[in-house]
PDB file of C-alpha atoms in Angstrom:
ATOM      1  CA  MET A   1     137.599 172.536 162.437  1.00 41.00           C
ATOM      2  CA  PRO A   2     135.729 171.242 159.648  1.00 42.00           C
ATOM      3  CA  ARG A   3     135.137 173.523 156.732  1.00 45.00           C
ATOM      4  CA  PRO A   4     131.987 175.239 156.629  1.00 40.00           C
ATOM      5  CA  LEU A   5     129.044 173.689 154.229  1.00 46.00           C
ATOM      6  CA  SER A   6     129.046 175.345 150.998  1.00 43.00           C
ATOM      7  CA  VAL A   7     125.288 175.726 150.718  1.00 42.00           C
ATOM      8  CA  PRO A   8     122.806 178.355 151.734  1.00 42.00           C
ATOM      9  CA  PRO A   9     122.059 177.630 155.650  1.00 43.00           C
ATOM     10  CA  ASN A  10     118.584 176.908 155.183  1.00 48.00           C
ATOM     11  CA  PHE A  11     119.190 173.911 152.731  1.00 47.00           C
ATOM     12  CA  ALA A  12     120.715 171.728 155.663  1.00 50.00           C
ATOM     13  CA  SER A  13     117.731 172.488 157.829  1.00 51.00           C
ATOM     14  CA  PRO A  14     115.125 170.106 158.311  1.00 57.00           C
ATOM     15  CA  ALA A  15     112.378 170.167 155.405  1.00 56.00           C
ATOM     16  CA  VAL A  16     109.142 170.151 157.588  1.00 50.00           C
ATOM     17  CA  PRO A  17     109.879 170.055 161.367  1.00 53.00           C
ATOM     18  CA  VAL A  18     107.732 167.975 163.200  1.00 54.00           C
ATOM     19  CA  ASN A  19     107.464 166.195 166.499  1.00 61.00           C
ATOM     20  CA  ARG A  20     106.019 162.721 167.389  1.00 53.00           C
ATOM     21  CA  ARG A  21     103.011 164.150 168.935  1.00 60.00           C
ATOM     22  CA  GLN A  22     102.291 166.286 165.607  1.00 61.00           C
ATOM     23  CA  PHE A  23     102.998 163.353 163.789  1.00 54.00           C
ATOM     24  CA  LEU A  24     100.527 161.129 165.995  1.00 53.00           C
ATOM     25  CA  ARG A  25      97.882 163.703 165.535  1.00 60.00           C
ATOM     26  CA  ARG A  26      98.223 163.705 161.454  1.00 57.00           C
ATOM     27  CA  ALA A  27      98.182 159.821 161.472  1.00 54.00           C
ATOM     28  CA  GLY A  28      95.096 159.748 163.762  1.00 57.00           C
ATOM     29  CA  LYS A  29      93.311 162.223 161.449  1.00 56.00           C
ATOM     30  CA  VAL A  30      94.090 160.132 158.540  1.00 54.00           C
ATOM     31  CA  LEU A  31      93.428 156.842 160.150  1.00 51.00           C
ATOM     32  CA  ALA A  32      90.244 158.209 161.537  1.00 54.00           C
ATOM     33  CA  VAL A  33      88.462 158.308 157.899  1.00 50.00           C
ATOM     34  CA  GLY A  34      89.661 154.639 157.383  1.00 53.00           C
ATOM     35  CA  SER A  35      88.040 151.544 158.852  1.00 61.00           C
ATOM     36  CA  LEU A  36      88.872 150.560 162.297  1.00 59.00           C
ATOM     37  CA  GLY A  37      90.691 147.288 160.631  1.00 66.00           C
ATOM     38  CA  ALA A  38      93.089 149.610 158.718  1.00 67.00           C
ATOM     39  CA  ALA A  39      93.797 151.633 161.738  1.00 69.00           C
ATOM     40  CA  ALA A  40      94.582 148.348 163.897  1.00 73.00           C
ATOM     41  CA  TYR A  41      96.702 147.249 161.046  1.00 72.00           C
ATOM     42  CA  ALA A  42      98.636 150.239 160.722  1.00 81.00           C
ATOM     43  CA  TRP A  43      99.372 150.584 164.547  1.00 70.00           C
ATOM     44  CA  ARG A  44      99.760 147.019 165.533  1.00 72.00           C
ATOM     45  CA  LEU A  45     100.946 144.771 162.615  1.00 76.00           C
ATOM     46  CA  GLU A  46     102.820 146.735 159.815  1.00 88.00           C
ATOM     47  CA  PRO A  47     105.121 148.573 162.171  1.00 92.00           C
ATOM     48  CA  GLN A  48     107.000 145.381 162.774  1.00 93.00           C
ATOM     49  CA  TRP A  49     106.275 143.262 159.508  1.00 93.00           C
ATOM     50  CA  ILE A  50     109.813 143.415 158.155  1.00 97.00           C
ATOM     51  CA  GLU A  51     110.179 143.163 154.466  1.00 97.00           C
ATOM     52  CA  VAL A  52     113.292 141.517 153.191  1.00 98.00           C
ATOM     53  CA  VAL A  53     114.227 143.541 149.834  1.00 98.00           C
ATOM     54  CA  GLU A  54     116.431 141.809 147.256  1.00 98.00           C
ATOM     55  CA  ARG A  55     118.141 143.986 144.605  1.00 98.00           C
ATOM     56  CA  PRO A  56     121.112 143.660 142.321  1.00 97.00           C
ATOM     57  CA  MET A  57     124.009 145.998 142.825  1.00 98.00           C
ATOM     58  CA  PRO A  58     125.915 146.125 139.522  1.00 97.00           C
ATOM     59  CA  ILE A  59     129.316 148.233 140.402  1.00 97.00           C
ATOM     60  CA  ALA A  60     131.791 149.098 137.591  1.00 94.00           C
ATOM     61  CA  GLY A  61     135.302 147.613 138.609  1.00 96.00           C
ATOM     62  CA  LEU A  62     134.117 145.052 141.315  1.00 97.00           C
ATOM     63  CA  PRO A  63     136.681 142.903 142.423  1.00 97.00           C
ATOM     64  CA  GLY A  64     136.365 139.327 141.041  1.00 96.00           C
ATOM     65  CA  ARG A  65     136.194 138.103 144.684  1.00 97.00           C
ATOM     66  CA  LEU A  66     133.098 140.220 145.553  1.00 98.00           C
ATOM     67  CA  GLU A  67     131.120 138.977 142.459  1.00 98.00           C
ATOM     68  CA  GLY A  68     127.895 137.370 144.053  1.00 97.00           C
ATOM     69  CA  LYS A  69     128.596 138.205 147.567  1.00 98.00           C
ATOM     70  CA  THR A  70     125.914 140.292 149.464  1.00 99.00           C
ATOM     71  CA  LEU A  71     125.763 143.583 151.208  1.00 99.00           C
ATOM     72  CA  VAL A  72     122.915 144.182 153.592  1.00 99.00           C
ATOM     73  CA  GLN A  73     121.654 147.642 154.435  1.00 99.00           C
ATOM     74  CA  LEU A  74     119.594 148.640 157.511  1.00 99.00           C
ATOM     75  CA  SER A  75     118.377 152.040 158.457  1.00 99.00           C
ATOM     76  CA  ASP A  76     116.875 154.406 161.189  1.00 99.00           C
ATOM     77  CA  LEU A  77     116.842 151.728 164.105  1.00 99.00           C
ATOM     78  CA  HIS A  78     115.599 154.589 166.521  1.00 98.00           C
ATOM     79  CA  VAL A  79     116.949 152.762 169.508  1.00 99.00           C
ATOM     80  CA  GLY A  80     115.314 154.340 172.472  1.00 98.00           C
ATOM     81  CA  PRO A  81     111.855 155.169 174.068  1.00 96.00           C
ATOM     82  CA  VAL A  82     109.492 154.375 171.210  1.00 96.00           C
ATOM     83  CA  VAL A  83     110.633 151.283 169.143  1.00 97.00           C
ATOM     84  CA  ASP A  84     110.358 148.013 170.972  1.00 97.00           C
ATOM     85  CA  GLN A  85     113.713 146.708 171.986  1.00 98.00           C
ATOM     86  CA  ARG A  86     112.775 142.690 171.333  1.00 98.00           C
ATOM     87  CA  TYR A  87     111.438 143.796 167.887  1.00 98.00           C
ATOM     88  CA  LEU A  88     114.960 145.309 167.024  1.00 98.00           C
ATOM     89  CA  GLU A  89     116.598 142.309 168.261  1.00 98.00           C
ATOM     90  CA  ARG A  90     114.693 140.208 166.166  1.00 98.00           C
ATOM     91  CA  ALA A  91     115.302 142.274 163.208  1.00 98.00           C
ATOM     92  CA  MET A  92     119.234 141.761 164.022  1.00 98.00           C
ATOM     93  CA  GLY A  93     118.671 138.093 164.213  1.00 98.00           C
ATOM     94  CA  ILE A  94     117.067 138.076 160.807  1.00 98.00           C
ATOM     95  CA  VAL A  95     120.014 139.814 159.258  1.00 98.00           C
ATOM     96  CA  GLU A  96     122.309 137.549 160.970  1.00 97.00           C
ATOM     97  CA  SER A  97     120.889 134.221 159.695  1.00 97.00           C
ATOM     98  CA  MET A  98     121.595 135.478 156.229  1.00 98.00           C
ATOM     99  CA  SER A  99     125.274 135.408 156.654  1.00 98.00           C
ATOM    100  CA  PRO A 100     125.902 138.527 154.632  1.00 99.00           C
ATOM    101  CA  ASP A 101     129.425 139.467 153.481  1.00 98.00           C
ATOM    102  CA  VAL A 102     129.187 143.104 154.705  1.00 99.00           C
ATOM    103  CA  ILE A 103     126.616 145.274 156.568  1.00 99.00           C
ATOM    104  CA  VAL A 104     125.971 148.870 156.333  1.00 99.00           C
ATOM    105  CA  VAL A 105     123.767 151.098 158.915  1.00 99.00           C
ATOM    106  CA  THR A 106     122.823 154.467 157.384  1.00 99.00           C
ATOM    107  CA  GLY A 107     122.154 156.747 160.251  1.00 98.00           C
ATOM    108  CA  ASP A 108     119.645 157.450 163.099  1.00 99.00           C
ATOM    109  CA  LEU A 109     121.066 154.485 165.079  1.00 99.00           C
ATOM    110  CA  MET A 110     118.925 156.045 168.181  1.00 98.00           C
ATOM    111  CA  THR A 111     116.371 158.557 169.363  1.00 97.00           C
ATOM    112  CA  CYS A 112     117.794 160.566 172.309  1.00 95.00           C
ATOM    113  CA  ASP A 113     118.153 163.879 174.077  1.00 93.00           C
ATOM    114  CA  GLY A 114     121.771 163.237 174.930  1.00 95.00           C
ATOM    115  CA  PRO A 115     124.106 159.810 175.377  1.00 96.00           C
ATOM    116  CA  GLU A 116     121.528 157.909 177.235  1.00 97.00           C
ATOM    117  CA  TYR A 117     120.840 155.523 174.660  1.00 98.00           C
ATOM    118  CA  ALA A 118     124.383 155.099 173.134  1.00 99.00           C
ATOM    119  CA  GLN A 119     125.473 152.251 174.464  1.00 99.00           C
ATOM    120  CA  ARG A 120     121.996 150.223 174.252  1.00 99.00           C
ATOM    121  CA  ALA A 121     122.232 151.169 170.557  1.00 99.00           C
ATOM    122  CA  ALA A 122     125.866 150.288 170.213  1.00 99.00           C
ATOM    123  CA  ASP A 123     125.021 146.631 171.937  1.00 99.00           C
ATOM    124  CA  THR A 124     122.130 146.178 169.370  1.00 99.00           C
ATOM    125  CA  VAL A 125     124.306 146.700 166.204  1.00 99.00           C
ATOM    126  CA  SER A 126     127.066 144.384 167.781  1.00 99.00           C
ATOM    127  CA  LEU A 127     124.469 141.381 167.498  1.00 99.00           C
ATOM    128  CA  LEU A 128     125.357 141.916 163.778  1.00 98.00           C
ATOM    129  CA  ARG A 129     128.428 140.218 164.603  1.00 98.00           C
ATOM    130  CA  PRO A 130     131.408 142.679 163.592  1.00 98.00           C
ATOM    131  CA  ASP A 131     133.796 140.010 164.460  1.00 98.00           C
ATOM    132  CA  ARG A 132     132.598 137.895 161.639  1.00 97.00           C
ATOM    133  CA  ARG A 133     131.982 140.392 159.038  1.00 98.00           C
ATOM    134  CA  PRO A 134     132.604 144.154 158.133  1.00 99.00           C
ATOM    135  CA  VAL A 135     129.841 146.281 159.784  1.00 99.00           C
ATOM    136  CA  ILE A 136     130.045 149.895 158.750  1.00 99.00           C
ATOM    137  CA  ALA A 137     127.646 152.576 160.204  1.00 99.00           C
ATOM    138  CA  ILE A 138     127.022 156.464 160.081  1.00 99.00           C
ATOM    139  CA  PRO A 139     125.131 159.090 161.924  1.00 99.00           C
ATOM    140  CA  GLY A 140     121.971 160.308 161.201  1.00 99.00           C
ATOM    141  CA  ASN A 141     120.209 163.776 162.580  1.00 98.00           C
ATOM    142  CA  HIS A 142     118.649 161.888 165.514  1.00 98.00           C
ATOM    143  CA  ASP A 143     121.966 160.745 166.720  1.00 99.00           C
ATOM    144  CA  TYR A 144     122.811 164.381 167.456  1.00 98.00           C
ATOM    145  CA  GLY A 145     119.675 164.593 169.924  1.00 97.00           C
ATOM    146  CA  HIS A 146     116.607 166.442 169.071  1.00 92.00           C
ATOM    147  CA  GLY A 147     117.477 169.579 167.402  1.00 94.00           C
ATOM    148  CA  SER A 148     120.264 167.593 165.595  1.00 96.00           C
ATOM    149  CA  LYS A 149     122.827 169.837 166.601  1.00 95.00           C
ATOM    150  CA  ASN A 150     124.457 168.175 170.084  1.00 97.00           C
ATOM    151  CA  PRO A 151     127.489 166.240 169.245  1.00 98.00           C
ATOM    152  CA  VAL A 152     127.500 164.426 172.556  1.00 98.00           C
ATOM    153  CA  PRO A 153     125.318 161.758 171.873  1.00 98.00           C
ATOM    154  CA  ALA A 154     126.715 161.189 168.622  1.00 98.00           C
ATOM    155  CA  GLU A 155     130.565 160.866 169.912  1.00 98.00           C
ATOM    156  CA  ALA A 156     129.223 158.506 172.765  1.00 99.00           C
ATOM    157  CA  LEU A 157     127.466 156.368 170.118  1.00 99.00           C
ATOM    158  CA  GLY A 158     130.793 156.282 167.911  1.00 99.00           C
ATOM    159  CA  ASP A 159     132.782 155.216 170.831  1.00 99.00           C
ATOM    160  CA  ALA A 160     130.338 152.521 171.999  1.00 99.00           C
ATOM    161  CA  LEU A 161     130.419 151.068 168.345  1.00 99.00           C
ATOM    162  CA  GLN A 162     134.086 150.881 167.773  1.00 99.00           C
ATOM    163  CA  GLN A 163     134.497 149.249 171.055  1.00 99.00           C
ATOM    164  CA  HIS A 164     132.465 146.513 169.555  1.00 99.00           C
ATOM    165  CA  GLY A 165     134.578 146.454 166.389  1.00 99.00           C
ATOM    166  CA  VAL A 166     131.971 148.560 164.172  1.00 99.00           C
ATOM    167  CA  ARG A 167     133.435 150.842 161.749  1.00 99.00           C
ATOM    168  CA  TRP A 168     131.872 154.501 162.616  1.00 99.00           C
ATOM    169  CA  LEU A 169     132.625 156.847 159.673  1.00 99.00           C
ATOM    170  CA  LEU A 170     132.486 160.693 159.679  1.00 99.00           C
ATOM    171  CA  ASN A 171     133.346 161.944 156.175  1.00 99.00           C
ATOM    172  CA  GLN A 172     135.625 158.891 155.805  1.00 99.00           C
ATOM    173  CA  CYS A 173     136.434 156.077 153.998  1.00 98.00           C
ATOM    174  CA  GLU A 174     137.202 152.256 154.397  1.00 98.00           C
ATOM    175  CA  GLU A 175     138.204 149.767 151.980  1.00 98.00           C
ATOM    176  CA  VAL A 176     136.220 146.364 152.315  1.00 97.00           C
ATOM    177  CA  HIS A 177     137.895 143.345 150.506  1.00 94.00           C
ATOM    178  CA  GLY A 178     138.541 146.014 147.568  1.00 96.00           C
ATOM    179  CA  LEU A 179     135.124 147.779 147.581  1.00 98.00           C
ATOM    180  CA  GLN A 180     135.597 151.349 148.947  1.00 99.00           C
ATOM    181  CA  VAL A 181     133.061 152.560 151.141  1.00 99.00           C
ATOM    182  CA  ALA A 182     132.846 156.341 151.779  1.00 99.00           C
ATOM    183  CA  GLY A 183     130.290 157.448 154.733  1.00 99.00           C
ATOM    184  CA  THR A 184     129.436 160.968 155.313  1.00 99.00           C
ATOM    185  CA  ASP A 185     128.287 162.920 158.629  1.00 99.00           C
ATOM    186  CA  ASP A 186     124.780 163.997 158.956  1.00 99.00           C
ATOM    187  CA  LEU A 187     123.243 166.836 156.675  1.00 98.00           C
ATOM    188  CA  TRP A 188     120.937 168.345 159.033  1.00 98.00           C
ATOM    189  CA  ALA A 189     123.615 168.348 161.687  1.00 98.00           C
ATOM    190  CA  ARG A 190     125.529 170.412 159.174  1.00 97.00           C
ATOM    191  CA  ARG A 191     128.662 168.055 159.390  1.00 98.00           C
ATOM    192  CA  ILE A 192     128.161 166.501 156.017  1.00 98.00           C
ATOM    193  CA  ARG A 193     131.255 166.740 153.803  1.00 98.00           C
ATOM    194  CA  VAL A 194     130.707 165.179 150.656  1.00 98.00           C
ATOM    195  CA  ARG A 195     133.465 166.794 148.369  1.00 98.00           C
ATOM    196  CA  GLU A 196     135.987 166.184 151.334  1.00 98.00           C
ATOM    197  CA  THR A 197     135.002 162.407 151.564  1.00 98.00           C
ATOM    198  CA  LEU A 198     135.014 161.851 148.081  1.00 98.00           C
ATOM    199  CA  GLY A 199     138.541 162.934 147.527  1.00 98.00           C
ATOM    200  CA  LEU A 200     139.656 160.095 149.706  1.00 98.00           C
ATOM    201  CA  LEU A 201     138.452 157.588 147.058  1.00 98.00           C
ATOM    202  CA  ASP A 202     140.666 156.226 144.450  1.00 97.00           C
ATOM    203  CA  ARG A 203     138.312 156.870 141.150  1.00 95.00           C
ATOM    204  CA  ASN A 204     139.580 153.982 139.641  1.00 95.00           C
ATOM    205  CA  GLN A 205     138.386 151.579 142.169  1.00 97.00           C
ATOM    206  CA  ALA A 206     134.713 150.304 142.817  1.00 98.00           C
ATOM    207  CA  SER A 207     132.984 152.539 145.728  1.00 98.00           C
ATOM    208  CA  ILE A 208     129.894 153.237 147.126  1.00 99.00           C
ATOM    209  CA  VAL A 209     128.457 156.029 149.431  1.00 99.00           C
ATOM    210  CA  LEU A 210     126.732 156.052 152.477  1.00 99.00           C
ATOM    211  CA  THR A 211     124.731 159.354 153.655  1.00 99.00           C
ATOM    212  CA  HIS A 212     121.714 159.509 156.023  1.00 99.00           C
ATOM    213  CA  ASN A 213     119.687 162.338 154.341  1.00 99.00           C
ATOM    214  CA  PRO A 214     118.833 161.623 150.800  1.00 99.00           C
ATOM    215  CA  ASP A 215     118.329 165.625 150.206  1.00 98.00           C
ATOM    216  CA  GLY A 216     122.179 165.353 150.216  1.00 98.00           C
ATOM    217  CA  LEU A 217     122.009 164.134 146.555  1.00 98.00           C
ATOM    218  CA  ASP A 218     120.881 167.673 145.639  1.00 98.00           C
ATOM    219  CA  LEU A 219     124.008 169.544 147.102  1.00 98.00           C
ATOM    220  CA  PRO A 220     125.688 171.696 144.485  1.00 97.00           C
ATOM    221  CA  ALA A 221     127.069 169.641 141.882  1.00 95.00           C
ATOM    222  CA  ALA A 222     130.568 170.532 142.851  1.00 95.00           C
ATOM    223  CA  GLU A 223     130.214 168.787 146.185  1.00 97.00           C
ATOM    224  CA  TRP A 224     129.391 165.573 144.368  1.00 98.00           C
ATOM    225  CA  ASP A 225     132.408 166.158 141.986  1.00 96.00           C
ATOM    226  CA  GLY A 226     131.465 163.952 139.329  1.00 96.00           C
ATOM    227  CA  TYR A 227     131.117 161.078 141.664  1.00 98.00           C
ATOM    228  CA  ARG A 228     129.382 157.942 139.666  1.00 97.00           C
ATOM    229  CA  GLY A 229     128.015 155.098 141.843  1.00 97.00           C
ATOM    230  CA  TRP A 230     125.721 154.121 144.272  1.00 98.00           C
ATOM    231  CA  VAL A 231     124.542 156.057 147.178  1.00 99.00           C
ATOM    232  CA  LEU A 232     122.679 154.510 150.043  1.00 99.00           C
ATOM    233  CA  CYS A 233     120.456 156.374 152.166  1.00 99.00           C
ATOM    234  CA  GLY A 234     117.567 156.145 154.871  1.00 99.00           C
ATOM    235  CA  HIS A 235     115.965 159.028 156.921  1.00 98.00           C
ATOM    236  CA  THR A 236     112.553 158.746 155.201  1.00 98.00           C
ATOM    237  CA  HIS A 237     111.079 155.908 156.816  1.00 97.00           C
ATOM    238  CA  GLY A 238     109.220 155.522 153.302  1.00 96.00           C
ATOM    239  CA  GLY A 239     107.021 158.195 154.433  1.00 94.00           C
ATOM    240  CA  GLN A 240     105.458 155.639 157.281  1.00 92.00           C
ATOM    241  CA  LEU A 241     101.924 156.502 155.908  1.00 88.00           C
ATOM    242  CA  ARG A 242     101.265 155.800 152.246  1.00 86.00           C
ATOM    243  CA  LEU A 243      97.745 155.875 151.236  1.00 81.00           C
ATOM    244  CA  PRO A 244      96.108 154.374 148.139  1.00 80.00           C
ATOM    245  CA  GLY A 245      95.007 157.202 145.956  1.00 80.00           C
ATOM    246  CA  TYR A 246      96.868 160.087 148.022  1.00 80.00           C
ATOM    247  CA  GLY A 247     100.362 158.891 148.468  1.00 84.00           C
ATOM    248  CA  VAL A 248     103.022 159.886 151.425  1.00 87.00           C
ATOM    249  CA  VAL A 249     101.180 161.826 154.145  1.00 82.00           C
ATOM    250  CA  PHE A 250     104.669 163.345 155.240  1.00 83.00           C
ATOM    251  CA  ALA A 251     108.072 162.678 154.861  1.00 90.00           C
ATOM    252  CA  PRO A 252     111.165 164.799 156.080  1.00 93.00           C
ATOM    253  CA  ILE A 253     112.622 165.711 152.751  1.00 96.00           C
ATOM    254  CA  LYS A 254     112.377 168.333 150.285  1.00 96.00           C
ATOM    255  CA  ASN A 255     112.976 166.438 147.193  1.00 96.00           C
ATOM    256  CA  LYS A 256     109.876 164.158 147.353  1.00 94.00           C
ATOM    257  CA  ARG A 257     111.491 161.850 144.618  1.00 96.00           C
ATOM    258  CA  TYR A 258     113.552 160.565 147.476  1.00 98.00           C
ATOM    259  CA  CYS A 259     110.857 158.935 149.511  1.00 97.00           C
ATOM    260  CA  THR A 260     111.690 155.465 148.876  1.00 97.00           C
ATOM    261  CA  GLY A 261     113.655 152.763 146.716  1.00 98.00           C
ATOM    262  CA  LEU A 262     115.683 153.115 143.753  1.00 98.00           C
ATOM    263  CA  VAL A 263     116.223 156.570 142.065  1.00 98.00           C
ATOM    264  CA  ASP A 264     118.554 156.621 138.795  1.00 97.00           C
ATOM    265  CA  LEU A 265     119.663 160.400 138.963  1.00 97.00           C
ATOM    266  CA  GLY A 266     120.646 160.323 135.180  1.00 95.00           C
ATOM    267  CA  ASP A 267     124.253 161.576 136.120  1.00 96.00           C
ATOM    268  CA  GLY A 268     126.000 158.307 137.127  1.00 96.00           C
ATOM    269  CA  ARG A 269     124.592 158.357 140.424  1.00 98.00           C
ATOM    270  CA  VAL A 270     122.105 155.832 141.737  1.00 98.00           C
ATOM    271  CA  LEU A 271     120.313 156.243 144.644  1.00 98.00           C
ATOM    272  CA  TYR A 272     118.617 153.864 147.043  1.00 99.00           C
ATOM    273  CA  VAL A 273     116.531 154.682 150.323  1.00 99.00           C
ATOM    274  CA  ASN A 274     115.855 152.385 152.586  1.00 99.00           C
ATOM    275  CA  ARG A 275     112.676 152.622 154.619  1.00 98.00           C
ATOM    276  CA  GLY A 276     114.311 151.876 158.017  1.00 99.00           C
ATOM    277  CA  LEU A 277     113.558 149.465 160.754  1.00 99.00           C
ATOM    278  CA  GLY A 278     112.150 151.967 163.214  1.00 98.00           C
ATOM    279  CA  TYR A 279     109.667 154.975 163.279  1.00 93.00           C
ATOM    280  CA  LYS A 280     108.894 158.332 164.781  1.00 85.00           C
ATOM    281  CA  ALA A 281     105.796 157.005 166.026  1.00 89.00           C
ATOM    282  CA  ARG A 282     104.442 153.207 166.095  1.00 90.00           C
ATOM    283  CA  VAL A 283     102.530 153.579 163.059  1.00 89.00           C
ATOM    284  CA  ARG A 284     103.315 152.495 159.258  1.00 92.00           C
ATOM    285  CA  LEU A 285     100.957 151.883 156.373  1.00 90.00           C
ATOM    286  CA  GLY A 286     101.995 150.846 153.008  1.00 90.00           C
ATOM    287  CA  SER A 287     105.671 151.387 154.055  1.00 93.00           C
ATOM    288  CA  ARG A 288     106.828 148.198 155.904  1.00 96.00           C
ATOM    289  CA  PRO A 289     110.055 148.144 157.770  1.00 97.00           C
ATOM    290  CA  GLU A 290     112.941 147.291 155.631  1.00 98.00           C
ATOM    291  CA  ILE A 291     116.115 145.187 155.327  1.00 99.00           C
ATOM    292  CA  THR A 292     117.915 145.569 152.074  1.00 99.00           C
ATOM    293  CA  ARG A 293     119.935 142.718 150.643  1.00 99.00           C
ATOM    294  CA  PHE A 294     121.929 143.491 147.744  1.00 99.00           C
ATOM    295  CA  HIS A 295     123.631 140.954 145.578  1.00 98.00           C
ATOM    296  CA  LEU A 296     127.092 142.534 144.168  1.00 98.00           C
ATOM    297  CA  THR A 297     128.028 142.082 140.496  1.00 98.00           C
ATOM    298  CA  GLY A 298     130.448 143.627 138.150  1.00 96.00           C
ATOM    299  CA  LYS A 299     128.405 142.190 135.116  1.00 84.00           C
ATOM    300  CA  THR A 300     126.653 144.950 132.924  1.00 77.00           C
ATOM    301  CA  PRO A 301     122.750 144.874 133.948  1.00 70.00           C
ATOM    302  CA  PRO A 302     119.930 143.915 131.601  1.00 66.00           C
ATOM    303  CA  PRO A 303     118.363 146.852 129.900  1.00 63.00           C
ATOM    304  CA  GLY A 304     116.272 149.155 132.093  1.00 67.00           C
ATOM    305  CA  GLU A 305     118.362 148.173 135.210  1.00 72.00           C
ATOM    306  CA  PRO A 306     120.766 151.062 136.412  1.00 71.00           C
ATOM    307  CA  SER A 307     124.052 150.610 136.499  1.00 67.00           C
ATOM    308  CA  ALA A 308     127.046 152.366 138.607  1.00 70.00           C
TER     309      ALA A 308
END
């Protein structure tokens, strides 16, 4: 049995529970004040207009054989009844065409009540060709069904992924060509065990951490146990709706600093929040779906760039 989470119970609960209907209602009110063209753009174009973000990833102690190699991060595919499957398959094709050396998927692979979409989600991820390169995935809250507490769909998803050769991490670590990849279970599912996971790392070797919900970065310092390095997350969808002069309409996190992109926490941890490919409802504005390609390097970054 996993040990109880050493944080107050409400810490691991959703920041602001919201269902798809509420999200659509809120989005509709916001877009109603804008032009018809903006509304059409937000519903029809941007939700599937993928942006490939290129970033350096300086890692202390990176093995020389990984210098210049690429690591692609995907997140929040949300395979299921809302996101168009052909769009997701196209996104997988874009990633495959990049010929990355490592691929990580930071949770919410599906939207489900039970295990009904587990096989489809695994088949979708298999298009990344785990027979050619390491593909590593962790669960998010939606992989545990509505309410984030049902282990059955997550277990079915993990089994199906592993049959395709995808490495499924639940508070576990994998080594990839000398780079340690630690992956936690989900925060809202109350299964995250950061300290136990980090305890599996050799702190003298290069490492990164995958965890779905960036609010996990604010767990008590004892959980992170002095870890210094990159932490890759998803969950927020970048807010999905970002209005000029207003900002994010809604993001399912407590720490709004963690909505999207790069955040240097100033304690040796460098957070990157991917905006994801899928959506709760088909609407995005100012927050295009994202594929992130990191260029690995052991070199010291220039002034102003974070180092981990």
